[in-house]
Short mmCIF file of C-alpha atoms in Angstrom, two decimals:
data_model
loop_
_atom_site.label_atom_id
_atom_site.label_comp_id
_atom_site.label_asym_id
_atom_site.label_seq_id
_atom_site.Cartn_x
_atom_site.Cartn_y
_atom_site.Cartn_z
CA MET N 1 0.00 0.00 0.00
CA GLU N 2 3.02 2.30 0.38
CA LYS N 3 3.02 3.19 -3.34
CA SER N 4 -0.75 3.63 -3.50
CA TYR N 5 -1.15 7.40 -3.39
CA SER N 6 -2.82 9.81 -5.80
CA ALA N 7 -2.03 13.50 -5.39
CA SER N 8 -4.79 14.33 -7.88
CA TYR N 9 -7.39 12.33 -5.93
CA ALA N 10 -6.23 13.92 -2.67
CA ALA N 11 -6.61 17.37 -4.24
CA ALA N 12 -10.20 16.41 -5.08
CA GLY N 13 -10.84 15.66 -1.41
CA VAL N 14 -10.20 11.90 -1.11
CA ASP N 15 -7.11 10.67 0.71
CA ILE N 16 -6.89 6.95 -0.02
CA THR N 17 -3.97 6.57 2.37
CA ALA N 18 -6.30 7.67 5.20
CA GLY N 19 -8.50 4.73 4.25
CA TYR N 20 -5.60 2.32 4.61
CA ARG N 21 -4.71 3.86 7.96
CA ALA N 22 -8.32 3.50 9.16
CA VAL N 23 -8.33 -0.19 8.20
CA GLU N 24 -5.14 -0.79 10.18
CA LEU N 25 -6.58 0.96 13.23
CA MET N 26 -9.86 -0.99 13.13
CA LYS N 27 -8.30 -4.45 12.74
CA LYS N 28 -7.83 -4.96 16.48
CA HIS N 29 -11.51 -4.21 17.03
CA VAL N 30 -12.63 -6.54 14.26
CA ALA N 31 -10.48 -9.32 15.73
CA ARG N 32 -12.62 -9.28 18.90
CA THR N 33 -15.65 -10.42 16.90
CA ARG N 34 -14.19 -13.49 15.22
CA ASN N 35 -16.20 -16.66 15.70
CA GLU N 36 -16.13 -20.23 14.39
CA GLY N 37 -17.57 -19.24 11.01
CA CYS N 38 -14.89 -16.71 10.02
CA LEU N 39 -12.71 -17.83 7.11
CA ASP N 40 -10.58 -14.78 6.38
CA ASP N 41 -9.39 -11.44 7.72
CA VAL N 42 -10.71 -7.96 6.97
CA GLY N 43 -9.38 -6.27 3.84
CA GLY N 44 -10.38 -8.64 1.06
CA PHE N 45 -13.01 -8.06 -1.62
CA GLY N 46 -15.59 -10.18 0.18
CA GLY N 47 -16.13 -11.54 3.67
CA CYS N 48 -16.19 -15.33 3.76
CA PHE N 49 -18.18 -17.23 6.37
CA GLY N 50 -18.79 -20.94 6.87
CA LEU N 51 -22.40 -21.73 7.79
CA PRO N 52 -22.85 -23.69 11.07
CA VAL N 53 -25.69 -25.97 9.98
CA ALA N 54 -24.93 -29.06 12.06
CA GLY N 55 -28.07 -30.39 13.70
CA MET N 56 -30.43 -28.35 11.54
CA GLU N 57 -32.91 -30.11 9.28
CA GLU N 58 -33.56 -27.14 6.99
CA PRO N 59 -31.31 -24.13 7.66
CA VAL N 60 -32.80 -20.75 6.75
CA LEU N 61 -30.80 -17.53 6.48
CA VAL N 62 -32.45 -14.44 7.96
CA SER N 63 -31.18 -10.94 7.15
CA GLY N 64 -31.82 -7.46 8.44
CA THR N 65 -30.50 -4.01 7.57
CA ASP N 66 -30.80 -0.62 9.25
CA GLY N 67 -28.99 2.51 10.28
CA CYS N 68 -28.93 4.75 13.34
CA GLY N 69 -31.10 7.54 11.95
CA THR N 70 -30.37 11.07 13.05
CA LYS N 71 -28.91 9.85 16.34
CA VAL N 72 -25.65 10.19 14.42
CA LYS N 73 -26.13 13.97 14.52
CA LEU N 74 -25.89 13.93 18.31
CA ALA N 75 -22.79 11.72 18.24
CA ILE N 76 -21.16 14.25 15.91
CA LEU N 77 -22.11 17.22 18.10
CA MET N 78 -20.78 15.48 21.22
CA ASP N 79 -17.69 14.27 19.35
CA LYS N 80 -18.34 10.83 20.82
CA HIS N 81 -18.18 8.08 18.23
CA ASP N 82 -17.44 4.85 20.11
CA THR N 83 -21.04 3.84 20.89
CA ILE N 84 -23.03 4.69 17.77
CA GLY N 85 -21.78 1.47 16.16
CA ILE N 86 -23.51 -0.53 18.90
CA ASP N 87 -26.75 1.07 17.73
CA ALA N 88 -26.12 0.05 14.12
CA VAL N 89 -25.63 -3.58 15.10
CA ALA N 90 -28.50 -3.60 17.59
CA MET N 91 -31.05 -2.32 15.11
CA CYS N 92 -30.27 -5.25 12.82
CA VAL N 93 -29.71 -8.16 15.20
CA ASN N 94 -32.68 -7.24 17.39
CA ASP N 95 -34.85 -7.52 14.30
CA ILE N 96 -33.66 -10.92 13.14
CA ILE N 97 -33.91 -12.42 16.63
CA CYS N 98 -37.66 -11.71 16.39
CA VAL N 99 -37.76 -14.49 13.77
CA GLY N 100 -35.80 -16.78 16.08
CA ALA N 101 -32.53 -16.46 14.13
CA LYS N 102 -29.09 -16.51 15.71
CA PRO N 103 -26.89 -13.74 14.23
CA LEU N 104 -23.87 -15.02 12.32
CA PHE N 105 -22.15 -12.00 10.85
CA PHE N 106 -22.43 -8.25 10.27
CA LEU N 107 -21.12 -5.77 7.71
CA ASP N 108 -21.09 -2.00 8.12
CA TYR N 109 -21.11 0.99 5.77
CA ILE N 110 -19.75 4.38 6.79
CA ALA N 111 -20.13 7.42 4.53
CA CYS N 112 -18.13 10.43 5.66
CA GLY N 113 -17.27 13.93 4.51
CA LYS N 114 -13.62 13.32 5.36
CA ASN N 115 -11.93 10.10 6.40
CA ILE N 116 -10.27 10.77 9.72
CA PRO N 117 -8.77 7.37 10.58
CA GLU N 118 -8.98 7.75 14.35
CA LYS N 119 -12.66 8.71 14.17
CA ILE N 120 -13.48 5.85 11.81
CA ALA N 121 -11.69 3.45 14.15
CA GLN N 122 -13.81 4.70 17.07
CA ILE N 123 -16.99 4.09 15.08
CA VAL N 124 -15.87 0.59 14.16
CA ALA N 125 -14.92 -0.07 17.78
CA GLY N 126 -18.59 0.47 18.62
CA VAL N 127 -19.67 -1.81 15.79
CA ALA N 128 -17.30 -4.48 17.09
CA GLU N 129 -18.69 -4.13 20.61
CA GLY N 130 -22.22 -4.62 19.26
CA CYS N 131 -21.06 -7.71 17.40
CA VAL N 132 -19.45 -9.13 20.54
CA GLN N 133 -22.66 -8.53 22.51
CA SER N 134 -24.72 -10.35 19.87
CA GLY N 135 -22.23 -13.10 19.02
CA ALA N 136 -21.94 -11.97 15.40
CA ALA N 137 -18.66 -11.67 13.50
CA LEU N 138 -17.75 -8.40 11.81
CA ILE N 139 -16.54 -9.84 8.50
CA GLY N 140 -16.33 -6.72 6.35
CA GLY N 141 -17.55 -3.24 5.60
CA GLU N 142 -16.93 -0.08 3.63
CA THR N 143 -15.79 3.42 4.46
CA ALA N 144 -16.64 5.89 1.69
CA GLU N 145 -15.24 9.41 1.65
CA HIS N 146 -17.75 11.81 0.05
CA PRO N 147 -16.22 15.29 -0.24
CA GLY N 148 -18.79 17.84 -1.31
CA MET N 149 -21.68 15.53 -0.46
CA MET N 150 -21.58 16.32 3.26
CA PRO N 151 -19.56 18.55 5.62
CA VAL N 152 -16.14 17.16 6.49
CA GLU N 153 -17.13 16.41 10.10
CA ASP N 154 -20.31 14.54 9.16
CA TYR N 155 -20.83 10.83 8.60
CA ASP N 156 -23.61 8.29 8.38
CA LEU N 157 -23.57 4.68 9.50
CA ALA N 158 -25.60 1.66 8.44
CA GLY N 159 -25.14 -2.07 8.18
CA PHE N 160 -26.74 -5.44 7.83
CA ALA N 161 -26.77 -8.72 9.70
CA VAL N 162 -27.30 -12.30 8.61
CA GLY N 163 -28.51 -14.99 10.97
CA ILE N 164 -29.61 -18.61 10.78
CA VAL N 165 -32.53 -20.65 12.11
CA ASP N 166 -33.91 -24.12 11.49
CA LYS N 167 -37.07 -23.66 9.40
CA LYS N 168 -39.23 -25.57 11.88
CA LYS N 169 -38.18 -23.12 14.62
CA ILE N 170 -39.06 -19.90 12.78
CA LEU N 171 -41.41 -17.79 14.91
CA ASP N 172 -44.53 -17.14 12.83
CA ASN N 173 -47.19 -16.33 15.51
CA SER N 174 -49.53 -19.07 14.16
CA LYS N 175 -49.80 -20.65 17.61
CA MET N 176 -50.61 -17.42 19.44
CA ALA N 177 -53.93 -17.55 21.28
CA ALA N 178 -56.17 -15.50 23.56
CA GLY N 179 -54.89 -15.79 27.11
CA ASP N 180 -51.22 -15.63 26.17
CA VAL N 181 -49.18 -13.07 28.10
CA VAL N 182 -47.05 -10.13 26.90
CA ILE N 183 -43.69 -9.75 28.65
CA ALA N 184 -41.55 -6.59 28.45
CA LEU N 185 -37.77 -6.41 28.17
CA PRO N 186 -36.59 -2.98 29.42
CA SER N 187 -34.84 -0.59 27.08
CA THR N 188 -31.82 1.53 27.95
CA GLY N 189 -33.47 4.70 26.67
CA ILE N 190 -34.37 6.18 23.30
CA HIS N 191 -32.40 3.50 21.44
CA SER N 192 -32.24 4.66 17.79
CA ASN N 193 -35.71 5.91 16.91
CA GLY N 194 -37.59 9.16 17.19
CA PHE N 195 -34.50 11.36 17.08
CA SER N 196 -36.02 13.75 14.56
CA LEU N 197 -38.59 14.62 17.22
CA CYS N 198 -35.88 14.74 19.90
CA ARG N 199 -33.88 17.15 17.76
CA LYS N 200 -36.90 19.44 17.55
CA VAL N 201 -37.85 19.17 21.23
CA PHE N 202 -34.34 19.81 22.55
CA ASP N 203 -33.14 22.10 19.71
CA ILE N 204 -30.27 19.70 19.04
CA ASP N 205 -29.44 21.05 15.58
CA ASN N 206 -28.50 24.38 17.17
CA ASN N 207 -26.39 22.58 19.80
CA ASN N 208 -28.57 23.88 22.64
CA PRO N 209 -26.31 24.41 25.72
CA GLU N 210 -29.06 22.93 27.90
CA LEU N 211 -28.20 19.54 26.38
CA TYR N 212 -25.02 19.44 28.44
CA VAL N 213 -26.46 20.39 31.84
CA PRO N 214 -26.68 17.46 34.31
CA LYS N 215 -30.26 16.75 35.37
CA ALA N 216 -31.37 15.18 38.62
CA GLU N 217 -34.30 13.42 36.94
CA LEU N 218 -31.79 11.68 34.66
CA GLY N 219 -29.68 10.45 37.55
CA GLY N 220 -27.13 13.22 37.11
CA LYS N 221 -26.63 12.59 33.42
CA THR N 222 -26.94 15.34 30.86
CA THR N 223 -29.76 15.16 28.33
CA ALA N 224 -27.19 14.53 25.60
CA GLU N 225 -25.67 11.62 27.50
CA ALA N 226 -29.07 10.07 28.13
CA LEU N 227 -30.06 10.42 24.49
CA LEU N 228 -26.82 8.88 23.22
CA THR N 229 -27.12 5.77 25.44
CA PRO N 230 -26.64 2.79 23.06
CA THR N 231 -29.49 0.56 21.97
CA LYS N 232 -29.73 -2.58 24.08
CA ILE N 233 -28.95 -5.86 22.32
CA TYR N 234 -31.35 -8.65 23.31
CA VAL N 235 -29.94 -11.54 21.29
CA LYS N 236 -28.36 -13.74 23.95
CA PRO N 237 -31.21 -13.55 26.51
CA VAL N 238 -33.80 -14.27 23.80
CA LEU N 239 -31.81 -17.21 22.41
CA ALA N 240 -31.68 -18.64 25.94
CA LEU N 241 -35.44 -18.12 26.30
CA LEU N 242 -36.19 -19.89 23.03
CA GLU N 243 -34.49 -23.00 24.41
CA LYS N 244 -36.73 -23.13 27.49
CA VAL N 245 -40.12 -21.62 26.62
CA ASP N 246 -42.74 -21.88 23.86
CA VAL N 247 -42.38 -18.31 22.56
CA LYS N 248 -45.39 -17.29 20.45
CA GLY N 249 -44.14 -13.96 19.10
CA ILE N 250 -41.50 -11.26 19.55
CA SER N 251 -41.61 -7.54 18.67
CA HIS N 252 -38.62 -5.20 18.54
CA ILE N 253 -40.01 -1.81 19.64
CA THR N 254 -38.49 0.65 17.19
CA GLY N 255 -39.91 3.56 15.13
CA GLY N 256 -43.68 3.62 15.51
CA GLY N 257 -43.45 2.62 19.15
CA PHE N 258 -46.01 0.29 20.71
CA TYR N 259 -48.76 0.98 18.20
CA GLU N 260 -46.80 -0.04 15.12
CA ASN N 261 -44.48 -2.76 16.40
CA ILE N 262 -46.39 -4.92 18.87
CA PRO N 263 -49.14 -5.66 16.29
CA ARG N 264 -46.50 -6.95 13.85
CA SER N 265 -46.16 -10.15 15.88
CA ILE N 266 -49.90 -10.70 16.39
CA PRO N 267 -52.11 -12.61 13.90
CA ASP N 268 -55.48 -11.38 12.63
CA GLY N 269 -58.33 -11.91 15.04
CA LEU N 270 -56.17 -11.30 18.09
CA GLY N 271 -54.96 -8.16 19.81
CA ALA N 272 -52.76 -7.07 22.71
CA VAL N 273 -54.18 -5.27 25.73
CA ILE N 274 -51.32 -3.38 27.38
CA ASP N 275 -51.63 -2.29 31.01
CA ARG N 276 -50.38 1.30 30.92
CA SER N 277 -49.79 1.31 34.68
CA ALA N 278 -47.45 -1.68 34.35
CA VAL N 279 -45.13 -0.02 31.81
CA LYS N 280 -41.96 1.22 33.50
CA VAL N 281 -41.49 4.47 31.61
CA LEU N 282 -37.92 5.79 31.77
CA PRO N 283 -37.25 9.39 32.91
CA ILE N 284 -35.89 10.44 29.50
CA PHE N 285 -39.31 9.86 27.95
CA GLU N 286 -41.01 11.89 30.66
CA LEU N 287 -38.53 14.70 29.95
CA ILE N 288 -39.28 14.57 26.22
CA ALA N 289 -43.03 14.68 26.81
CA LYS N 290 -42.75 17.54 29.30
CA THR N 291 -40.28 19.64 27.29
CA GLY N 292 -42.05 19.18 23.98
CA ASN N 293 -45.61 19.07 25.33
CA ILE N 294 -46.06 15.74 23.53
CA PRO N 295 -49.37 13.88 24.10
CA GLU N 296 -49.01 10.43 25.64
CA ARG N 297 -50.61 8.76 22.61
CA ASP N 298 -47.91 10.28 20.40
CA MET N 299 -45.18 9.22 22.80
CA PHE N 300 -46.32 5.59 22.68
CA ASN N 301 -46.59 5.86 18.90
CA THR N 302 -43.03 7.20 18.52
CA TYR N 303 -40.84 5.77 21.27
CA ASN N 304 -40.27 2.49 23.08
CA MET N 305 -41.17 4.22 26.37
CA GLY N 306 -38.85 1.92 28.32
CA VAL N 307 -39.78 -1.35 26.60
CA GLY N 308 -37.24 -2.36 23.96
CA MET N 309 -38.78 -5.71 23.15
CA SER N 310 -42.06 -7.50 23.86
CA ILE N 311 -42.41 -11.27 23.99
CA VAL N 312 -45.62 -13.32 23.97
CA VAL N 313 -45.64 -16.60 25.89
CA PRO N 314 -48.32 -19.00 27.18
CA ALA N 315 -49.79 -18.00 30.55
CA ASP N 316 -48.56 -21.20 32.20
CA GLN N 317 -44.96 -20.47 31.15
CA VAL N 318 -44.73 -16.84 32.29
CA GLU N 319 -42.93 -17.64 35.53
CA THR N 320 -40.35 -19.79 33.75
CA ALA N 321 -39.87 -17.16 31.04
CA ILE N 322 -39.20 -14.39 33.53
CA GLU N 323 -36.81 -16.61 35.50
CA VAL N 324 -34.82 -17.44 32.35
CA LEU N 325 -34.70 -13.82 31.24
CA LYS N 326 -33.63 -12.56 34.66
CA ALA N 327 -30.94 -15.26 34.83
CA ASN N 328 -29.65 -13.77 31.57
CA GLY N 329 -29.58 -10.18 32.80
CA GLU N 330 -33.04 -9.00 31.76
CA ASP N 331 -35.35 -7.43 34.35
CA ALA N 332 -38.39 -8.75 32.49
CA TYR N 333 -41.96 -8.14 33.64
CA VAL N 334 -45.56 -8.60 32.43
CA ILE N 335 -47.25 -5.69 30.64
CA GLY N 336 -50.32 -7.22 29.03
CA LYS N 337 -52.25 -10.09 27.53
CA ILE N 338 -53.52 -11.36 24.20
CA VAL N 339 -57.28 -11.28 23.60
CA GLU N 340 -59.68 -11.98 20.77
CA SER N 341 -60.05 -8.62 19.06
CA ALA N 342 -60.27 -6.88 15.72
CA GLU N 343 -58.10 -4.12 17.19
CA LYS N 344 -54.44 -5.13 17.24
CA ILE N 345 -53.44 -3.09 20.31
CA VAL N 346 -55.11 -1.24 23.14
CA ILE N 347 -53.22 0.61 25.87
CA GLU N 348 -55.39 1.17 28.92
#
């Protein structure tokens, strides 16, 4: 790579040597994510992965792709780039686990105004941490320098995950029935959705100084710190649950909040009745509602409100489910039930 340098390209705004430097800096982070399926190292033209299909009758690959939305804007303003990658991984792996799939590998894509190797390495460090938390290998990615397309300090981050599940174990909600129970897995905060509204409420685009004032209601954290808290990754606790309990359906609570996401795991003819008083709403959501004068209906239709994932299980397996989840670090609790209904969700 020593001879690979173009003065003309650099004059146009792209320093390819910075790309090489970024790759070298990120390699130690990528190495943390290697698992039994990895067949090569980062830097090739394609990431190779051997499928672990032993014991499966009919292996099915499950994929998911997403980004971090405008949460990236806050990371840029705070000049803190080592956690946003966790969000990118979480948004993908939390989706595919809803099908019952175990994540295998992840690839990221970073578009930036200027490739600053140390910053790119910080971003990838976060991606690697998300991969470690989910058991996925980071087998490749792309960093694209886009001078003139965005300011030099800006970047965007997205990625995709691939997982695997035996076809007979795919969660398809066909066995869900009235009387089943809805269990909540707590979120860590905003996760990666609704940041356009947060930006408006807290005047983030103008870098409102109030963002950096510690608040008692947030446990001494600043609003910016609370908002930037990484999305929780639920893969390992849910995989453990699937081994012990007859899970009927799983919903990842992302954009659209309760009203859009919980119904996605419920078949026609059934609906979820959510006990509003049971939902453990986090202080950051109360602050958003108060500061922006946001109606509660809109809050539940935009944010996770403290519930990052909902899981439907049979009533006679609720106790076991909560025990398994708590043994795997999740402070799970019941928030509702499944009933016969033409309305997919009611919060009362």
